[in-house]
């Protein structure tokens, strides 16, 4: 009987330690982006595996629409948003023909993948020969 009680105590103690360690692990939470609520994000964008371009970007969302700007020439976009799982599509209805002397403006447009944790929004897309990644933070 004493052996069984000691065994039970050891198992309970090990289980408690295991439970404590698991509860301390950082949880990687992903939240669906709510495109109906008014929100504003600011941050940066950067290209990878191609020409090296980076800059600042803003994104405002309200009732299924968006506006976005970058610091590059012709860096303004606006339109409608669509969410499907972890894909966000920016349907740009504010189209400017960009002269070839300026190059791409990297304003948000088209289909992108995203991850949102309630405060930080990461958006990325393969583009031409590389990838562009936007790191945004929710303005409170």
Tab-separated table of N, CA and C in Angstrom, residues 12-92:
chain	number	residue	atom	x	y	z
A	12	UNK	N	1.866	11.997	-9.851
A	12	UNK	CA	1.128	13.259	-9.743
A	12	UNK	C	2.097	14.444	-9.810
A	13	UNK	N	3.231	14.322	-9.147
A	13	UNK	CA	4.234	15.393	-9.172
A	13	UNK	C	4.802	15.594	-10.567
A	14	UNK	N	5.122	14.502	-11.266
A	14	UNK	CA	5.636	14.608	-12.628
A	14	UNK	C	4.580	15.195	-13.561
A	15	UNK	N	3.345	14.780	-13.390
A	15	UNK	CA	2.258	15.310	-14.205
A	15	UNK	C	2.097	16.814	-13.963
A	16	UNK	N	2.201	17.242	-12.714
A	16	UNK	CA	2.092	18.659	-12.373
A	16	UNK	C	3.205	19.476	-13.001
A	17	UNK	N	4.433	18.969	-12.953
A	17	UNK	CA	5.571	19.664	-13.561
A	17	UNK	C	5.395	19.750	-15.072
A	18	UNK	N	4.971	18.665	-15.693
A	18	UNK	CA	4.730	18.641	-17.133
A	18	UNK	C	3.642	19.636	-17.514
A	19	UNK	N	2.581	19.678	-16.754
A	19	UNK	CA	1.484	20.609	-17.008
A	19	UNK	C	1.966	22.058	-16.880
A	20	UNK	N	2.787	22.338	-15.872
A	20	UNK	CA	3.321	23.677	-15.671
A	20	UNK	C	4.223	24.082	-16.832
A	21	UNK	N	5.083	23.196	-17.286
A	21	UNK	CA	5.969	23.501	-18.406
A	21	UNK	C	5.183	23.745	-19.686
A	22	UNK	N	4.168	22.951	-19.931
A	22	UNK	CA	3.353	23.119	-21.146
A	22	UNK	C	2.574	24.422	-21.108
A	23	UNK	N	2.106	24.825	-19.942
A	23	UNK	CA	1.327	26.063	-19.850
A	23	UNK	C	2.211	27.290	-19.982
A	24	UNK	N	3.522	27.155	-19.762
A	24	UNK	CA	4.434	28.290	-19.879
A	24	UNK	C	4.923	28.474	-21.301
A	25	UNK	N	4.705	27.503	-22.173
A	25	UNK	CA	5.155	27.618	-23.555
A	25	UNK	C	4.410	28.751	-24.243
A	26	UNK	N	5.159	29.518	-25.056
A	26	UNK	CA	4.547	30.643	-25.754
A	26	UNK	C	3.557	30.123	-26.789
A	27	UNK	N	2.357	30.653	-26.742
A	27	UNK	CA	1.319	30.233	-27.665
A	27	UNK	C	1.351	31.128	-28.888
A	28	UNK	N	1.352	30.528	-30.080
A	28	UNK	CA	1.377	31.260	-31.332
A	28	UNK	C	-0.056	31.377	-31.832
A	29	UNK	N	-0.728	32.441	-31.426
A	29	UNK	CA	-2.136	32.616	-31.726
A	29	UNK	C	-2.302	33.376	-33.034
A	30	UNK	N	-3.190	32.875	-33.889
A	30	UNK	CA	-3.538	33.559	-35.113
A	30	UNK	C	-5.015	33.873	-35.071
A	31	UNK	N	-5.345	35.138	-35.345
A	31	UNK	CA	-6.720	35.602	-35.322
A	31	UNK	C	-7.105	36.001	-36.737
A	32	UNK	N	-8.352	35.764	-37.092
A	32	UNK	CA	-8.833	36.194	-38.395
A	32	UNK	C	-8.930	37.717	-38.412
A	33	UNK	N	-8.493	38.315	-39.486
A	33	UNK	CA	-8.541	39.769	-39.632
A	33	UNK	C	-9.986	40.199	-39.864
A	34	UNK	N	-10.495	41.086	-39.010
A	34	UNK	CA	-11.874	41.579	-39.121
A	34	UNK	C	-11.877	42.789	-40.050
A	35	UNK	N	-12.385	42.624	-41.261
A	35	UNK	CA	-12.362	43.705	-42.240
A	35	UNK	C	-13.569	44.634	-42.113
A	36	UNK	N	-14.499	44.315	-41.241
A	36	UNK	CA	-15.678	45.164	-41.041
A	36	UNK	C	-15.455	46.226	-39.976
A	37	UNK	N	-14.489	46.004	-39.099
A	37	UNK	CA	-14.191	46.933	-38.018
A	37	UNK	C	-13.162	47.960	-38.487
A	38	UNK	N	-13.315	49.193	-38.045
A	38	UNK	CA	-12.364	50.234	-38.410
A	38	UNK	C	-11.047	49.993	-37.681
A	39	UNK	N	-9.962	49.942	-38.435
A	39	UNK	CA	-8.648	49.758	-37.845
A	39	UNK	C	-7.589	50.394	-38.735
A	40	UNK	N	-6.487	50.783	-38.106
A	40	UNK	CA	-5.382	51.407	-38.829
A	40	UNK	C	-4.086	50.717	-38.429
A	41	UNK	N	-3.277	50.404	-39.431
A	41	UNK	CA	-1.999	49.748	-39.228
A	41	UNK	C	-0.895	50.603	-39.849
A	42	UNK	N	0.261	50.622	-39.216
A	42	UNK	CA	1.442	51.257	-39.783
A	42	UNK	C	2.615	50.309	-39.633
A	43	UNK	N	3.565	50.443	-40.540
A	43	UNK	CA	4.734	49.577	-40.462
A	43	UNK	C	5.635	49.750	-41.661
A	44	UNK	N	6.274	48.654	-42.027
A	44	UNK	CA	7.247	48.677	-43.108
A	44	UNK	C	6.994	47.539	-44.084
A	45	UNK	N	7.568	47.679	-45.275
A	45	UNK	CA	7.584	46.581	-46.230
A	45	UNK	C	9.017	46.388	-46.688
A	46	UNK	N	9.298	45.190	-47.161
A	46	UNK	CA	10.636	44.878	-47.656
A	46	UNK	C	10.534	43.783	-48.699
A	47	UNK	N	11.356	43.894	-49.741
A	47	UNK	CA	11.394	42.858	-50.763
A	47	UNK	C	12.540	41.895	-50.460
A	48	UNK	N	12.375	40.655	-50.885
A	48	UNK	CA	13.368	39.601	-50.664
A	48	UNK	C	13.633	38.879	-51.978
A	49	UNK	N	14.847	38.376	-52.114
A	49	UNK	CA	15.247	37.552	-53.250
A	49	UNK	C	15.076	38.257	-54.585
A	50	UNK	N	15.170	39.560	-54.604
A	50	UNK	CA	15.122	40.342	-55.836
A	50	UNK	C	15.791	41.668	-55.529
A	51	UNK	N	15.341	42.716	-56.192
A	51	UNK	CA	15.877	44.029	-55.862
A	51	UNK	C	15.569	44.345	-54.402
A	52	UNK	N	16.455	45.030	-53.745
A	52	UNK	CA	16.286	45.337	-52.329
A	52	UNK	C	15.576	46.692	-52.216
A	53	UNK	N	14.293	46.641	-51.870
A	53	UNK	CA	13.495	47.851	-51.692
A	53	UNK	C	12.775	47.719	-50.362
A	54	UNK	N	12.743	48.788	-49.599
A	54	UNK	CA	11.996	48.807	-48.344
A	54	UNK	C	11.420	50.195	-48.154
A	55	UNK	N	10.458	50.284	-47.263
A	55	UNK	CA	9.849	51.576	-46.996
A	55	UNK	C	8.748	51.467	-45.971
A	56	UNK	N	8.105	52.578	-45.737
A	56	UNK	CA	6.998	52.620	-44.788
A	56	UNK	C	5.688	52.383	-45.516
A	57	UNK	N	4.723	51.849	-44.773
A	57	UNK	CA	3.417	51.550	-45.355
A	57	UNK	C	2.339	51.801	-44.298
A	58	UNK	N	1.163	52.259	-44.755
A	58	UNK	CA	-0.004	52.380	-43.888
A	58	UNK	C	-1.142	51.582	-44.505
A	59	UNK	N	-2.023	51.111	-43.664
A	59	UNK	CA	-3.203	50.370	-44.102
A	59	UNK	C	-4.357	50.753	-43.189
A	60	UNK	N	-5.438	51.249	-43.785
A	60	UNK	CA	-6.654	51.552	-43.036
A	60	UNK	C	-7.769	50.671	-43.576
A	61	UNK	N	-8.497	50.049	-42.651
A	61	UNK	CA	-9.588	49.148	-43.003
A	61	UNK	C	-10.864	49.669	-42.357
A	62	UNK	N	-11.965	49.634	-43.122
A	62	UNK	CA	-13.252	50.049	-42.571
A	62	UNK	C	-14.375	49.493	-43.434
A	63	UNK	N	-15.230	48.680	-42.861
A	63	UNK	CA	-16.422	48.122	-43.498
A	63	UNK	C	-16.129	47.467	-44.843
A	64	UNK	N	-15.093	46.641	-44.886
A	64	UNK	CA	-14.774	45.872	-46.080
A	64	UNK	C	-14.011	46.632	-47.142
A	65	UNK	N	-13.600	47.856	-46.834
A	65	UNK	CA	-12.798	48.630	-47.774
A	65	UNK	C	-11.452	48.956	-47.137
A	66	UNK	N	-10.513	49.386	-47.975
A	66	UNK	CA	-9.190	49.722	-47.455
A	66	UNK	C	-8.594	50.894	-48.229
A	67	UNK	N	-7.663	51.563	-47.595
A	67	UNK	CA	-6.748	52.490	-48.246
A	67	UNK	C	-5.350	52.138	-47.759
A	68	UNK	N	-4.384	52.264	-48.649
A	68	UNK	CA	-3.013	51.906	-48.323
A	68	UNK	C	-2.073	52.884	-49.004
A	69	UNK	N	-1.001	53.241	-48.325
A	69	UNK	CA	0.003	54.120	-48.909
A	69	UNK	C	1.395	53.584	-48.622
A	70	UNK	N	2.316	53.914	-49.521
A	70	UNK	CA	3.743	53.708	-49.291
A	70	UNK	C	4.422	55.036	-49.554
A	71	UNK	N	5.663	55.144	-49.179
A	71	UNK	CA	6.414	56.368	-49.405
A	71	UNK	C	6.979	56.471	-50.809
A	72	UNK	N	6.682	55.534	-51.679
A	72	UNK	CA	7.205	55.539	-53.042
A	72	UNK	C	6.277	56.331	-53.965
A	73	UNK	N	6.782	56.828	-55.088
A	73	UNK	CA	5.913	57.535	-56.036
A	73	UNK	C	4.739	56.656	-56.479
A	74	UNK	N	3.578	57.244	-56.591
A	74	UNK	CA	2.336	56.562	-56.951
A	74	UNK	C	1.977	55.475	-55.942
A	75	UNK	N	2.407	55.632	-54.698
A	75	UNK	CA	2.203	54.646	-53.643
A	75	UNK	C	0.898	54.822	-52.906
A	76	UNK	N	-0.218	54.770	-53.609
A	76	UNK	CA	-1.524	54.866	-52.958
A	76	UNK	C	-2.457	53.860	-53.608
A	77	UNK	N	-3.198	53.145	-52.774
A	77	UNK	CA	-4.183	52.187	-53.267
A	77	UNK	C	-5.422	52.236	-52.394
A	78	UNK	N	-6.551	51.858	-52.966
A	78	UNK	CA	-7.806	51.825	-52.223
A	78	UNK	C	-8.744	50.870	-52.934
A	79	UNK	N	-9.679	50.299	-52.184
A	79	UNK	CA	-10.625	49.384	-52.798
A	79	UNK	C	-11.337	48.531	-51.770
A	80	UNK	N	-11.629	47.288	-52.178
A	80	UNK	CA	-12.381	46.349	-51.349
A	80	UNK	C	-11.467	45.220	-50.885
A	81	UNK	N	-11.824	44.654	-49.741
A	81	UNK	CA	-11.072	43.535	-49.163
A	81	UNK	C	-11.899	42.268	-49.186
A	82	UNK	N	-11.222	41.141	-49.385
A	82	UNK	CA	-11.849	39.822	-49.262
A	82	UNK	C	-10.933	38.954	-48.413
A	83	UNK	N	-11.515	38.214	-47.479
A	83	UNK	CA	-10.762	37.294	-46.622
A	83	UNK	C	-11.236	35.877	-46.901
A	84	UNK	N	-10.289	34.969	-47.082
A	84	UNK	CA	-10.588	33.550	-47.246
A	84	UNK	C	-9.511	32.771	-46.503
A	85	UNK	N	-9.827	32.348	-45.288
A	85	UNK	CA	-8.837	31.642	-44.462
A	85	UNK	C	-7.707	32.587	-44.098
A	86	UNK	N	-6.487	32.237	-44.511
A	86	UNK	CA	-5.317	33.074	-44.236
A	86	UNK	C	-4.877	33.829	-45.484
A	87	UNK	N	-5.828	34.049	-46.399
A	87	UNK	CA	-5.559	34.810	-47.612
A	87	UNK	C	-6.399	36.077	-47.586
A	88	UNK	N	-5.769	37.203	-47.859
A	88	UNK	CA	-6.480	38.478	-47.973
A	88	UNK	C	-6.254	38.985	-49.393
A	89	UNK	N	-7.343	39.417	-50.031
A	89	UNK	CA	-7.259	39.946	-51.388
A	89	UNK	C	-7.617	41.424	-51.362
A	90	UNK	N	-6.706	42.243	-51.851
A	90	UNK	CA	-6.901	43.677	-51.970
A	90	UNK	C	-7.338	43.961	-53.400
A	91	UNK	N	-8.616	44.290	-53.593
A	91	UNK	CA	-9.153	44.582	-54.913
A	91	UNK	C	-9.036	46.095	-55.108
A	92	UNK	N	-7.944	46.506	-55.732
A	92	UNK	CA	-7.623	47.921	-55.873
A	92	UNK	C	-8.512	48.564	-56.936
